[in-house]
Amino acid sequence: MTTTTQPSGKAFPSADGPDGPSPAAAGSDGLPALAWKPVAAVGAVLGLLLLVTSGRWGHQGDELYFLGAAEHLSWSYADNPPLMPLLASAMDGLFDGSLVGLRLPATLLTAAGTLFAALIARELGGGTRAQLRTAAVWAAVPLSMIIGHSLSASTVDIVAWTVVSWLLVAWVRRRDDRVLLAAALVTAVAMQAKYSIAFLWIAVAVSVLFVGPRPLLRRPLLWAGAAVVVVTALPGLLWQADHGWPQLDMAEVFRRESSGAVAYVGVGFFLAGVLLTVLLGYGLWQLLRSPELRPYRFLGWSFVGLFLLFLVSGGRPTYAAGLFPVLWAAGAVRMERGAPSKWWRWAVSWPVIGLFFVFSALTSLPVLPRSDDEAVAGTENNPQAAETVGWDDLVDAVEKSARSLPAKERERAVIVTEYYTEAGALDHLGSGAGLPDVYSAHRGYWYFGAPPDDTRTTIFVGSDREELLERFTEVREAATVAGKGNKVAGTKVWICTGGKQPWSKAWPELAHLY
């Protein structure tokens, strides 16, 4: 029987648990050896699945927005910091418009998440079985497959939370302040994709004040790292301040889009893998109650605080999901070392994990044949998937409408869309169709500017005739977007002339976030 020294100074045995003895030998740093071969195999399987499905069907709506936003480079945007448009533009150019290439960062980051999840288990003293179980659960849940399938800010955000969690656990055990600086650098990058990682640090600070370890908040390199984060985020924050803090308005949008507490919990339950949520709950309980995990208790309370905060404020279930790996790791380590009740152990057995890997793939990835009546299997669980089809039909309908105009009229025409995703689709996918310039007053696209005042004809995508007649003297239907079971099917395309106001005057009134 081997022992492992914990931050509390006590040693507890690496006893034979329900999975049998842990074969990992302690390394020079006192930790079990990293089970890199089985963990790498899990990551490779997940990465391969994401890779082979990443090119199916089409772009997701936010991906198209990022590509459109990249044509209007800025220090920040109404709804995102600048990293995602820059990354989308770079990958699109590097891989010549390949959807697989565009999504390669999401594929690689999500596959790498298996390693970081396993590293958390290792830092908590887990051997091969605990590391492998943590990595396998990360790979098997719908959350990972959803964030790994498309290029999104959530992908960067959740993986960054996982890395920062690992580094915080490592600091508690090692007290090496360079780890805190590394965590700050990861945070600085994450803040260029999404600001929500700031909530993680706030929750950690509050929890540390109450349950320790309080020396964490007195480390000079922690505050030096915080200064780096602030300096790197400052240009974007100044842009937000100069434009009236639209990011705060977006928080209200998400609150209004929330379906309530029951849906919040239900979606979180689904994202965490339904039965596999048992491991998450067990890990949380162990973090909050186990004497051996007492030094890491602040992470358990951080999750509780953030989960409740986003529940009552109308946030999305994914906001606190970056702490799932810590809970999985704590649960897996205690399973390896202790003897959990037999009545629930089966829920996180290897056959069940494998079964849920298949379940997650079927519900969260485009692996099933597409039918005419459903855009993607499992769109009720993953609404973003419904945005990956129908864009070609949209481009065709708008191109047909533009061709119906006389040549001279087409030269003075513009396209205005009701929603930002439609503008991104027409900007990117319609670039080779010779379409007029594209504008939208929705969300971030509104900030890219209004159509010119000398516009003669507006091809308007969306809305209805009665509403458009409030702004134009003549409105006629030109086309309807074909298709079924996707976000744009049935959308009307209108030819509008005789604007009652110049666009420069009308544009401020048209801005909308919903």
Short mmCIF file of C-alpha atoms in Angstrom, two decimals:
data_model
loop_
_atom_site.label_atom_id
_atom_site.label_comp_id
_atom_site.label_asym_id
_atom_site.label_seq_id
_atom_site.Cartn_x
_atom_site.Cartn_y
_atom_site.Cartn_z
CA MET A 1 0.00 0.00 0.00
CA THR A 2 1.39 3.43 -0.99
CA THR A 3 0.66 6.80 0.54
CA THR A 4 0.32 10.26 -0.89
CA THR A 5 0.98 13.42 1.08
CA GLN A 6 -1.80 15.97 0.85
CA PRO A 7 -1.64 19.75 1.34
CA SER A 8 -3.05 19.31 4.84
CA GLY A 9 0.15 17.50 5.74
CA LYS A 10 -1.66 14.22 6.32
CA ALA A 11 -1.09 11.09 4.36
CA PHE A 12 -3.88 8.79 3.37
CA PRO A 13 -3.57 5.41 1.76
CA SER A 14 -4.00 4.65 -1.89
CA ALA A 15 -6.15 1.73 -0.87
CA ASP A 16 -7.66 -0.82 -3.13
CA GLY A 17 -10.97 0.72 -4.07
CA PRO A 18 -13.93 -0.71 -5.94
CA ASP A 19 -11.92 -0.63 -9.14
CA GLY A 20 -9.04 -2.56 -7.65
CA PRO A 21 -5.57 -1.24 -6.84
CA SER A 22 -4.25 1.76 -8.69
CA PRO A 23 -1.21 0.78 -10.74
CA ALA A 24 0.19 4.29 -11.05
CA ALA A 25 3.49 4.73 -9.30
CA ALA A 26 4.36 8.00 -7.57
CA GLY A 27 6.75 10.20 -9.49
CA SER A 28 9.49 12.49 -8.20
CA ASP A 29 6.90 15.16 -7.40
CA GLY A 30 4.94 12.80 -5.16
CA LEU A 31 2.09 12.46 -7.63
CA PRO A 32 0.91 9.31 -9.37
CA ALA A 33 2.33 8.90 -12.85
CA LEU A 34 0.33 10.55 -15.58
CA ALA A 35 -1.66 7.90 -17.40
CA TRP A 36 -0.89 9.58 -20.66
CA LYS A 37 -1.36 6.57 -22.97
CA PRO A 38 -4.96 5.68 -22.04
CA VAL A 39 -5.87 9.34 -21.60
CA ALA A 40 -4.37 10.19 -24.99
CA ALA A 41 -6.33 7.32 -26.50
CA VAL A 42 -9.58 8.74 -25.11
CA GLY A 43 -8.70 12.18 -26.43
CA ALA A 44 -7.83 10.74 -29.83
CA VAL A 45 -11.18 8.93 -30.09
CA LEU A 46 -13.07 12.11 -29.20
CA GLY A 47 -10.94 14.21 -31.53
CA LEU A 48 -11.39 11.79 -34.42
CA LEU A 49 -15.17 11.74 -33.94
CA LEU A 50 -15.28 15.54 -33.90
CA LEU A 51 -13.00 15.74 -36.94
CA VAL A 52 -15.00 13.37 -39.13
CA THR A 53 -18.30 15.11 -38.28
CA SER A 54 -17.04 18.71 -38.37
CA GLY A 55 -17.48 19.03 -42.12
CA ARG A 56 -21.05 17.73 -42.26
CA TRP A 57 -23.80 20.07 -43.45
CA GLY A 58 -22.82 23.69 -42.93
CA HIS A 59 -21.70 26.63 -40.83
CA GLN A 60 -23.31 27.40 -37.51
CA GLY A 61 -24.86 30.87 -37.26
CA ASP A 62 -22.25 32.34 -34.90
CA GLU A 63 -19.44 31.05 -37.09
CA LEU A 64 -20.89 33.05 -39.98
CA TYR A 65 -21.17 36.08 -37.74
CA PHE A 66 -17.52 35.76 -36.71
CA LEU A 67 -16.50 35.61 -40.37
CA GLY A 68 -18.61 38.69 -41.11
CA ALA A 69 -17.23 40.52 -38.08
CA ALA A 70 -13.70 39.78 -39.27
CA GLU A 71 -14.39 42.15 -42.18
CA HIS A 72 -14.87 44.92 -39.59
CA LEU A 73 -11.91 44.39 -37.27
CA SER A 74 -12.28 46.12 -33.93
CA TRP A 75 -10.94 46.02 -30.38
CA SER A 76 -14.28 44.57 -29.33
CA TYR A 77 -17.79 43.88 -30.57
CA ALA A 78 -21.22 44.35 -29.07
CA ASP A 79 -21.52 40.70 -28.16
CA ASN A 80 -17.94 39.35 -28.14
CA PRO A 81 -14.31 40.31 -27.56
CA PRO A 82 -12.14 40.18 -30.70
CA LEU A 83 -10.55 36.71 -30.53
CA MET A 84 -13.26 34.68 -32.27
CA PRO A 85 -13.56 36.87 -35.41
CA LEU A 86 -9.76 36.93 -35.69
CA LEU A 87 -9.49 33.17 -35.24
CA ALA A 88 -12.34 32.46 -37.66
CA SER A 89 -10.79 34.69 -40.32
CA ALA A 90 -7.35 33.12 -39.87
CA MET A 91 -8.63 29.54 -40.12
CA ASP A 92 -10.92 30.34 -43.04
CA GLY A 93 -8.03 31.88 -44.95
CA LEU A 94 -5.53 29.20 -44.00
CA PHE A 95 -7.80 26.35 -45.09
CA ASP A 96 -9.37 28.10 -48.08
CA GLY A 97 -12.91 28.16 -46.73
CA SER A 98 -12.93 24.56 -45.45
CA LEU A 99 -15.47 24.00 -42.71
CA VAL A 100 -13.26 21.28 -41.21
CA GLY A 101 -10.36 23.74 -41.11
CA LEU A 102 -12.50 26.48 -39.58
CA ARG A 103 -13.51 24.15 -36.76
CA LEU A 104 -10.07 22.65 -36.21
CA PRO A 105 -9.32 24.82 -33.11
CA ALA A 106 -12.57 23.64 -31.50
CA THR A 107 -11.72 20.03 -32.35
CA LEU A 108 -8.21 20.25 -30.90
CA LEU A 109 -9.18 22.21 -27.80
CA THR A 110 -12.00 19.84 -26.91
CA ALA A 111 -9.83 16.77 -27.46
CA ALA A 112 -7.13 18.37 -25.29
CA GLY A 113 -9.75 18.88 -22.59
CA THR A 114 -9.52 15.16 -21.82
CA LEU A 115 -5.89 15.66 -20.82
CA PHE A 116 -6.56 18.70 -18.64
CA ALA A 117 -9.44 16.91 -16.93
CA ALA A 118 -7.14 13.94 -16.23
CA LEU A 119 -4.45 16.30 -14.92
CA ILE A 120 -6.90 17.63 -12.34
CA ALA A 121 -7.54 14.08 -11.14
CA ARG A 122 -3.78 13.47 -10.97
CA GLU A 123 -3.18 16.63 -8.93
CA LEU A 124 -5.85 15.43 -6.52
CA GLY A 125 -3.86 12.22 -6.09
CA GLY A 126 -5.73 10.05 -8.55
CA GLY A 127 -4.03 7.13 -10.22
CA THR A 128 -4.59 5.62 -13.63
CA ARG A 129 -8.19 4.61 -13.02
CA ALA A 130 -9.24 7.99 -11.65
CA GLN A 131 -7.47 9.87 -14.43
CA LEU A 132 -8.96 7.64 -17.10
CA ARG A 133 -12.48 7.82 -15.66
CA THR A 134 -12.31 11.63 -15.52
CA ALA A 135 -11.03 11.85 -19.10
CA ALA A 136 -13.62 9.34 -20.32
CA VAL A 137 -16.51 11.24 -18.74
CA TRP A 138 -15.27 14.48 -20.32
CA ALA A 139 -15.24 12.72 -23.70
CA ALA A 140 -18.63 11.04 -23.23
CA VAL A 141 -20.89 13.94 -22.22
CA PRO A 142 -22.93 16.05 -24.67
CA LEU A 143 -21.26 19.24 -23.41
CA SER A 144 -17.90 18.31 -24.93
CA MET A 145 -19.36 17.21 -28.24
CA ILE A 146 -21.42 20.38 -28.58
CA ILE A 147 -18.53 22.75 -27.86
CA GLY A 148 -16.22 20.66 -30.03
CA HIS A 149 -18.41 20.65 -33.10
CA SER A 150 -18.40 24.35 -33.98
CA LEU A 151 -16.07 27.28 -33.47
CA SER A 152 -17.57 29.15 -30.56
CA ALA A 153 -16.54 31.35 -27.66
CA SER A 154 -17.91 28.69 -25.31
CA THR A 155 -15.29 26.22 -26.54
CA VAL A 156 -12.43 28.50 -25.55
CA ASP A 157 -14.20 29.53 -22.34
CA ILE A 158 -14.95 26.05 -20.98
CA VAL A 159 -11.52 24.65 -21.81
CA ALA A 160 -9.91 27.74 -20.24
CA TRP A 161 -11.94 27.22 -17.04
CA THR A 162 -10.73 23.61 -16.99
CA VAL A 163 -7.08 24.64 -17.39
CA VAL A 164 -7.35 27.35 -14.72
CA SER A 165 -9.01 24.87 -12.34
CA TRP A 166 -6.14 22.44 -12.87
CA LEU A 167 -3.60 25.20 -12.19
CA LEU A 168 -5.40 26.29 -9.01
CA VAL A 169 -5.43 22.71 -7.74
CA ALA A 170 -1.73 22.44 -8.63
CA TRP A 171 -0.94 25.64 -6.71
CA VAL A 172 -2.71 24.41 -3.60
CA ARG A 173 -0.61 21.24 -3.59
CA ARG A 174 2.70 22.72 -4.74
CA ARG A 175 2.55 26.39 -3.62
CA ASP A 176 4.56 27.33 -6.70
CA ASP A 177 3.50 30.87 -7.56
CA ARG A 178 4.57 30.52 -11.18
CA VAL A 179 1.47 28.37 -11.56
CA LEU A 180 -0.66 31.41 -10.68
CA LEU A 181 1.04 33.44 -13.39
CA ALA A 182 0.29 30.67 -15.90
CA ALA A 183 -3.36 30.73 -14.78
CA ALA A 184 -3.44 34.48 -15.36
CA LEU A 185 -2.06 34.07 -18.89
CA VAL A 186 -4.74 31.50 -19.70
CA THR A 187 -7.32 33.92 -18.29
CA ALA A 188 -5.98 36.75 -20.42
CA VAL A 189 -6.48 34.67 -23.56
CA ALA A 190 -9.94 33.53 -22.44
CA MET A 191 -10.99 37.13 -21.82
CA GLN A 192 -10.40 37.83 -25.51
CA ALA A 193 -13.06 35.23 -26.35
CA LYS A 194 -15.58 35.67 -23.54
CA TYR A 195 -15.66 37.73 -20.36
CA SER A 196 -17.36 35.08 -18.22
CA ILE A 197 -14.12 33.66 -16.81
CA ALA A 198 -14.07 36.76 -14.60
CA PHE A 199 -16.97 35.17 -12.68
CA LEU A 200 -14.78 32.14 -11.96
CA TRP A 201 -12.13 34.28 -10.33
CA ILE A 202 -14.69 36.27 -8.34
CA ALA A 203 -16.25 33.05 -7.07
CA VAL A 204 -12.81 31.63 -6.20
CA ALA A 205 -11.82 34.80 -4.33
CA VAL A 206 -15.03 34.82 -2.28
CA SER A 207 -14.80 31.11 -1.52
CA VAL A 208 -11.14 31.35 -0.53
CA LEU A 209 -11.97 34.16 1.91
CA PHE A 210 -14.51 31.92 3.63
CA VAL A 211 -12.93 28.46 3.50
CA GLY A 212 -9.29 29.07 2.50
CA PRO A 213 -6.57 28.79 1.54
CA ARG A 214 -6.35 32.55 2.25
CA PRO A 215 -2.61 32.76 1.42
CA LEU A 216 -3.67 32.42 -2.22
CA LEU A 217 -4.96 35.99 -2.19
CA ARG A 218 -1.68 37.33 -0.81
CA ARG A 219 0.61 36.00 -3.52
CA PRO A 220 2.33 38.81 -5.48
CA LEU A 221 2.39 36.83 -8.72
CA LEU A 222 -1.39 36.39 -8.51
CA TRP A 223 -1.85 40.15 -8.55
CA ALA A 224 0.86 40.60 -11.17
CA GLY A 225 -1.08 38.17 -13.32
CA ALA A 226 -4.30 40.05 -12.62
CA ALA A 227 -2.61 43.21 -13.88
CA VAL A 228 -1.68 41.38 -17.11
CA VAL A 229 -5.31 40.33 -17.55
CA VAL A 230 -6.57 43.89 -17.03
CA VAL A 231 -4.02 45.42 -19.41
CA THR A 232 -4.77 42.94 -22.18
CA ALA A 233 -8.53 43.36 -21.72
CA LEU A 234 -8.37 47.16 -21.46
CA PRO A 235 -8.73 48.00 -25.19
CA GLY A 236 -11.88 45.92 -25.41
CA LEU A 237 -13.28 47.37 -22.19
CA LEU A 238 -12.62 50.91 -23.42
CA TRP A 239 -14.48 50.07 -26.63
CA GLN A 240 -17.39 48.78 -24.57
CA ALA A 241 -17.43 51.94 -22.46
CA ASP A 242 -17.27 54.16 -25.55
CA HIS A 243 -20.26 52.34 -27.07
CA GLY A 244 -22.47 52.28 -23.98
CA TRP A 245 -21.55 48.78 -22.68
CA PRO A 246 -23.57 46.70 -25.18
CA GLN A 247 -22.13 43.54 -23.59
CA LEU A 248 -24.26 44.28 -20.51
CA ASP A 249 -27.31 44.62 -22.74
CA MET A 250 -26.51 41.18 -24.15
CA ALA A 251 -26.69 39.76 -20.62
CA GLU A 252 -30.27 41.01 -20.48
CA VAL A 253 -30.93 39.34 -23.84
CA PHE A 254 -29.74 36.00 -22.49
CA ARG A 255 -31.85 36.47 -19.37
CA ARG A 256 -34.95 37.07 -21.48
CA GLU A 257 -34.14 34.04 -23.61
CA SER A 258 -33.92 31.86 -20.50
CA SER A 259 -36.65 29.24 -20.17
CA GLY A 260 -36.63 29.28 -16.37
CA ALA A 261 -35.13 27.33 -13.50
CA VAL A 262 -36.52 23.94 -14.50
CA ALA A 263 -35.08 24.18 -18.02
CA TYR A 264 -31.77 25.49 -16.62
CA VAL A 265 -31.39 22.46 -14.39
CA GLY A 266 -32.69 20.08 -17.07
CA VAL A 267 -30.28 21.31 -19.74
CA GLY A 268 -27.42 21.22 -17.25
CA PHE A 269 -28.39 17.64 -16.40
CA PHE A 270 -28.33 16.74 -20.09
CA LEU A 271 -25.01 18.48 -20.76
CA ALA A 272 -23.38 16.66 -17.85
CA GLY A 273 -24.41 13.28 -19.22
CA VAL A 274 -27.68 12.38 -17.44
CA LEU A 275 -26.61 9.30 -15.42
CA LEU A 276 -23.02 10.52 -15.43
CA THR A 277 -24.25 13.48 -13.37
CA VAL A 278 -23.99 11.06 -10.45
CA LEU A 279 -20.18 11.38 -10.61
CA LEU A 280 -20.49 15.16 -10.70
CA GLY A 281 -22.73 15.18 -7.64
CA TYR A 282 -20.51 12.72 -5.79
CA GLY A 283 -17.45 14.82 -6.57
CA LEU A 284 -19.17 17.98 -5.32
CA TRP A 285 -20.18 16.22 -2.11
CA GLN A 286 -16.62 14.99 -1.58
CA LEU A 287 -15.14 18.44 -2.20
CA LEU A 288 -17.47 19.94 0.37
CA ARG A 289 -17.23 17.12 2.97
CA SER A 290 -14.11 14.99 2.57
CA PRO A 291 -11.28 15.83 5.02
CA GLU A 292 -8.69 14.73 2.45
CA LEU A 293 -10.05 17.20 -0.12
CA ARG A 294 -10.45 20.02 2.42
CA PRO A 295 -7.71 22.19 0.81
CA TYR A 296 -9.70 22.24 -2.45
CA ARG A 297 -13.08 22.93 -0.87
CA PHE A 298 -13.13 26.45 -2.28
CA LEU A 299 -13.64 25.00 -5.76
CA GLY A 300 -16.73 23.12 -4.62
CA TRP A 301 -18.24 26.26 -3.10
CA SER A 302 -17.27 28.22 -6.22
CA PHE A 303 -19.36 25.84 -8.29
CA VAL A 304 -22.31 26.05 -5.89
CA GLY A 305 -22.19 29.85 -5.90
CA LEU A 306 -21.90 30.16 -9.68
CA PHE A 307 -24.58 27.55 -10.37
CA LEU A 308 -27.04 29.39 -8.11
CA LEU A 309 -26.03 32.81 -9.45
CA PHE A 310 -26.67 31.84 -13.06
CA LEU A 311 -29.84 30.01 -12.05
CA VAL A 312 -31.45 33.08 -10.47
CA SER A 313 -30.05 35.58 -12.97
CA GLY A 314 -31.23 33.72 -16.07
CA GLY A 315 -27.79 32.66 -17.25
CA ARG A 316 -27.09 29.67 -19.44
CA PRO A 317 -26.25 26.23 -18.01
CA THR A 318 -22.94 26.26 -19.88
CA TYR A 319 -21.71 29.24 -17.82
CA ALA A 320 -20.71 27.10 -14.82
CA ALA A 321 -19.87 24.00 -16.86
CA GLY A 322 -16.17 24.85 -16.85
CA LEU A 323 -16.06 23.52 -13.28
CA PHE A 324 -17.57 20.15 -14.21
CA PRO A 325 -14.10 18.56 -14.68
CA VAL A 326 -13.07 19.46 -11.11
CA LEU A 327 -16.14 17.72 -9.76
CA TRP A 328 -15.68 14.69 -12.03
CA ALA A 329 -12.05 14.45 -10.96
CA ALA A 330 -12.85 14.69 -7.24
CA GLY A 331 -15.51 12.02 -7.61
CA ALA A 332 -13.25 9.72 -9.60
CA VAL A 333 -10.40 10.08 -7.11
CA ARG A 334 -12.63 9.25 -4.16
CA MET A 335 -14.09 6.29 -6.04
CA GLU A 336 -10.58 5.01 -6.60
CA ARG A 337 -9.63 5.43 -2.95
CA GLY A 338 -12.87 4.65 -1.17
CA ALA A 339 -15.89 2.41 -1.46
CA PRO A 340 -18.90 4.31 -2.82
CA SER A 341 -22.34 2.83 -2.39
CA LYS A 342 -23.07 -0.03 -4.74
CA TRP A 343 -26.52 1.33 -5.56
CA TRP A 344 -25.08 4.14 -7.71
CA ARG A 345 -21.63 2.89 -8.75
CA TRP A 346 -23.10 1.24 -11.83
CA ALA A 347 -24.08 4.71 -13.13
CA VAL A 348 -20.44 5.57 -13.80
CA SER A 349 -19.20 2.11 -14.72
CA TRP A 350 -17.25 1.71 -17.93
CA PRO A 351 -20.15 0.18 -19.92
CA VAL A 352 -22.39 3.11 -18.94
CA ILE A 353 -19.72 5.64 -19.90
CA GLY A 354 -19.38 3.93 -23.28
CA LEU A 355 -23.15 3.89 -23.72
CA PHE A 356 -23.37 7.60 -23.02
CA PHE A 357 -20.57 8.31 -25.46
CA VAL A 358 -22.80 6.82 -28.16
CA PHE A 359 -25.86 8.64 -26.78
CA SER A 360 -24.04 11.99 -26.82
CA ALA A 361 -22.82 11.46 -30.37
CA LEU A 362 -26.33 10.68 -31.59
CA THR A 363 -27.95 13.65 -29.84
CA SER A 364 -25.23 16.29 -30.20
CA LEU A 365 -23.39 15.60 -33.46
CA PRO A 366 -24.55 15.21 -37.09
CA VAL A 367 -23.91 11.49 -37.27
CA LEU A 368 -27.38 10.35 -38.34
CA PRO A 369 -28.75 10.78 -41.87
CA ARG A 370 -30.51 14.09 -42.38
CA SER A 371 -34.16 14.03 -43.32
CA ASP A 372 -36.23 16.67 -45.10
CA ASP A 373 -38.24 17.32 -41.94
CA GLU A 374 -35.40 17.66 -39.43
CA ALA A 375 -32.21 19.65 -39.85
CA VAL A 376 -30.11 17.65 -37.42
CA ALA A 377 -30.96 14.76 -35.14
CA GLY A 378 -31.24 16.04 -31.59
CA THR A 379 -31.88 19.71 -32.38
CA GLU A 380 -34.23 19.97 -29.42
CA ASN A 381 -31.26 19.27 -27.16
CA ASN A 382 -28.81 21.28 -29.26
CA PRO A 383 -30.63 24.20 -30.92
CA GLN A 384 -27.38 25.48 -32.45
CA ALA A 385 -27.34 22.43 -34.71
CA ALA A 386 -30.47 23.68 -36.47
CA GLU A 387 -28.42 26.66 -37.65
CA THR A 388 -26.02 24.48 -39.62
CA VAL A 389 -28.32 23.96 -42.61
CA GLY A 390 -30.40 26.14 -44.88
CA TRP A 391 -27.83 28.83 -45.62
CA ASP A 392 -27.43 27.85 -49.27
CA ASP A 393 -31.20 28.10 -49.69
CA LEU A 394 -31.05 31.58 -48.18
CA VAL A 395 -28.30 32.66 -50.56
CA ASP A 396 -30.24 31.23 -53.52
CA ALA A 397 -33.41 33.11 -52.57
CA VAL A 398 -31.59 36.43 -52.13
CA GLU A 399 -29.59 35.91 -55.33
CA LYS A 400 -32.83 35.23 -57.20
CA SER A 401 -34.29 38.44 -55.79
CA ALA A 402 -31.23 40.48 -56.75
CA ARG A 403 -31.26 39.10 -60.30
CA SER A 404 -34.88 40.16 -60.67
CA LEU A 405 -33.81 43.82 -60.45
CA PRO A 406 -32.84 45.81 -63.56
CA ALA A 407 -29.08 46.24 -63.84
CA LYS A 408 -29.12 49.97 -63.00
CA GLU A 409 -31.34 49.41 -59.99
CA ARG A 410 -29.14 46.58 -58.77
CA GLU A 411 -26.13 48.91 -58.76
CA ARG A 412 -27.84 51.11 -56.12
CA ALA A 413 -29.27 48.24 -54.07
CA VAL A 414 -28.33 46.90 -50.65
CA ILE A 415 -29.33 43.85 -48.61
CA VAL A 416 -30.64 44.30 -45.06
CA THR A 417 -31.38 41.26 -42.89
CA GLU A 418 -33.53 40.96 -39.81
CA TYR A 419 -30.98 38.80 -37.96
CA TYR A 420 -27.20 38.91 -37.69
CA THR A 421 -26.75 35.23 -38.61
CA GLU A 422 -28.47 35.83 -41.96
CA ALA A 423 -26.17 38.78 -42.61
CA GLY A 424 -23.14 36.63 -41.84
CA ALA A 425 -24.36 33.91 -44.18
CA LEU A 426 -24.92 36.30 -47.06
CA ASP A 427 -21.65 38.14 -46.41
CA HIS A 428 -19.59 34.95 -46.42
CA LEU A 429 -21.45 32.34 -48.46
CA GLY A 430 -22.88 34.82 -50.92
CA SER A 431 -19.61 36.58 -51.65
CA GLY A 432 -19.20 34.77 -54.95
CA ALA A 433 -22.75 35.40 -56.12
CA GLY A 434 -22.23 39.09 -56.87
CA LEU A 435 -24.74 40.18 -54.23
CA PRO A 436 -25.08 43.80 -53.09
CA ASP A 437 -23.50 44.85 -49.81
CA VAL A 438 -25.06 43.30 -46.72
CA TYR A 439 -26.22 45.11 -43.58
CA SER A 440 -28.18 44.22 -40.47
CA ALA A 441 -29.43 46.19 -37.46
CA HIS A 442 -29.32 43.09 -35.27
CA ARG A 443 -26.81 42.82 -32.42
CA GLY A 444 -23.18 43.29 -33.42
CA TYR A 445 -23.93 43.87 -37.09
CA TRP A 446 -25.67 47.17 -36.31
CA TYR A 447 -22.31 48.59 -35.20
CA PHE A 448 -20.79 47.88 -38.60
CA GLY A 449 -22.73 50.81 -40.03
CA ALA A 450 -25.83 51.76 -42.00
CA PRO A 451 -26.46 51.46 -45.75
CA PRO A 452 -25.59 54.60 -47.76
CA ASP A 453 -28.24 57.30 -48.02
CA ASP A 454 -28.23 57.16 -51.83
CA THR A 455 -29.58 53.58 -51.78
CA ARG A 456 -32.44 53.19 -54.25
CA THR A 457 -33.55 49.61 -53.54
CA THR A 458 -33.38 47.50 -50.40
CA ILE A 459 -33.58 43.72 -50.53
CA PHE A 460 -34.92 43.00 -47.06
CA VAL A 461 -34.59 39.50 -45.59
CA GLY A 462 -37.18 38.69 -42.94
CA SER A 463 -39.84 40.83 -41.22
CA ASP A 464 -43.32 41.24 -42.78
CA ARG A 465 -44.90 43.52 -45.34
CA GLU A 466 -46.93 45.63 -42.89
CA GLU A 467 -43.90 46.48 -40.80
CA LEU A 468 -41.79 47.28 -43.85
CA LEU A 469 -44.48 49.59 -45.24
CA GLU A 470 -43.85 51.82 -42.22
CA ARG A 471 -40.43 52.56 -43.70
CA PHE A 472 -40.91 52.15 -47.48
CA THR A 473 -43.61 53.29 -49.87
CA GLU A 474 -43.43 50.12 -52.00
CA VAL A 475 -42.85 46.58 -50.76
CA ARG A 476 -43.24 43.43 -52.84
CA GLU A 477 -42.42 39.81 -52.09
CA ALA A 478 -39.57 38.51 -54.24
CA ALA A 479 -38.80 35.04 -52.86
CA THR A 480 -39.26 32.60 -50.00
CA VAL A 481 -36.36 30.62 -48.60
CA ALA A 482 -36.81 26.92 -49.39
CA GLY A 483 -36.26 23.97 -47.10
CA LYS A 484 -37.70 22.48 -43.92
CA GLY A 485 -36.61 22.04 -40.34
CA ASN A 486 -34.03 24.84 -40.19
CA LYS A 487 -33.88 28.38 -38.87
CA VAL A 488 -34.30 30.20 -42.19
CA ALA A 489 -36.78 27.98 -44.04
CA GLY A 490 -39.84 30.02 -45.03
CA THR A 491 -38.14 33.39 -44.54
CA LYS A 492 -39.51 36.03 -46.92
CA VAL A 493 -37.32 38.17 -49.14
CA TRP A 494 -38.77 41.58 -50.05
CA ILE A 495 -37.94 44.25 -52.62
CA CYS A 496 -38.38 47.63 -50.93
CA THR A 497 -38.24 51.06 -52.62
CA GLY A 498 -39.16 54.60 -51.70
CA GLY A 499 -37.53 54.84 -48.30
CA LYS A 500 -39.36 57.31 -46.07
CA GLN A 501 -36.15 58.26 -44.23
CA PRO A 502 -32.48 58.24 -45.21
CA TRP A 503 -30.72 55.25 -43.75
CA SER A 504 -28.45 57.43 -41.61
CA LYS A 505 -31.50 58.76 -39.78
CA ALA A 506 -33.44 55.50 -39.62
CA TRP A 507 -30.52 53.31 -38.51
CA PRO A 508 -30.42 54.31 -34.79
CA GLU A 509 -34.11 53.43 -34.43
CA LEU A 510 -33.66 50.02 -36.06
CA ALA A 511 -31.03 48.65 -33.64
CA HIS A 512 -32.30 45.56 -31.85
CA LEU A 513 -30.78 42.79 -29.77
CA TYR A 514 -33.64 40.28 -29.77
#
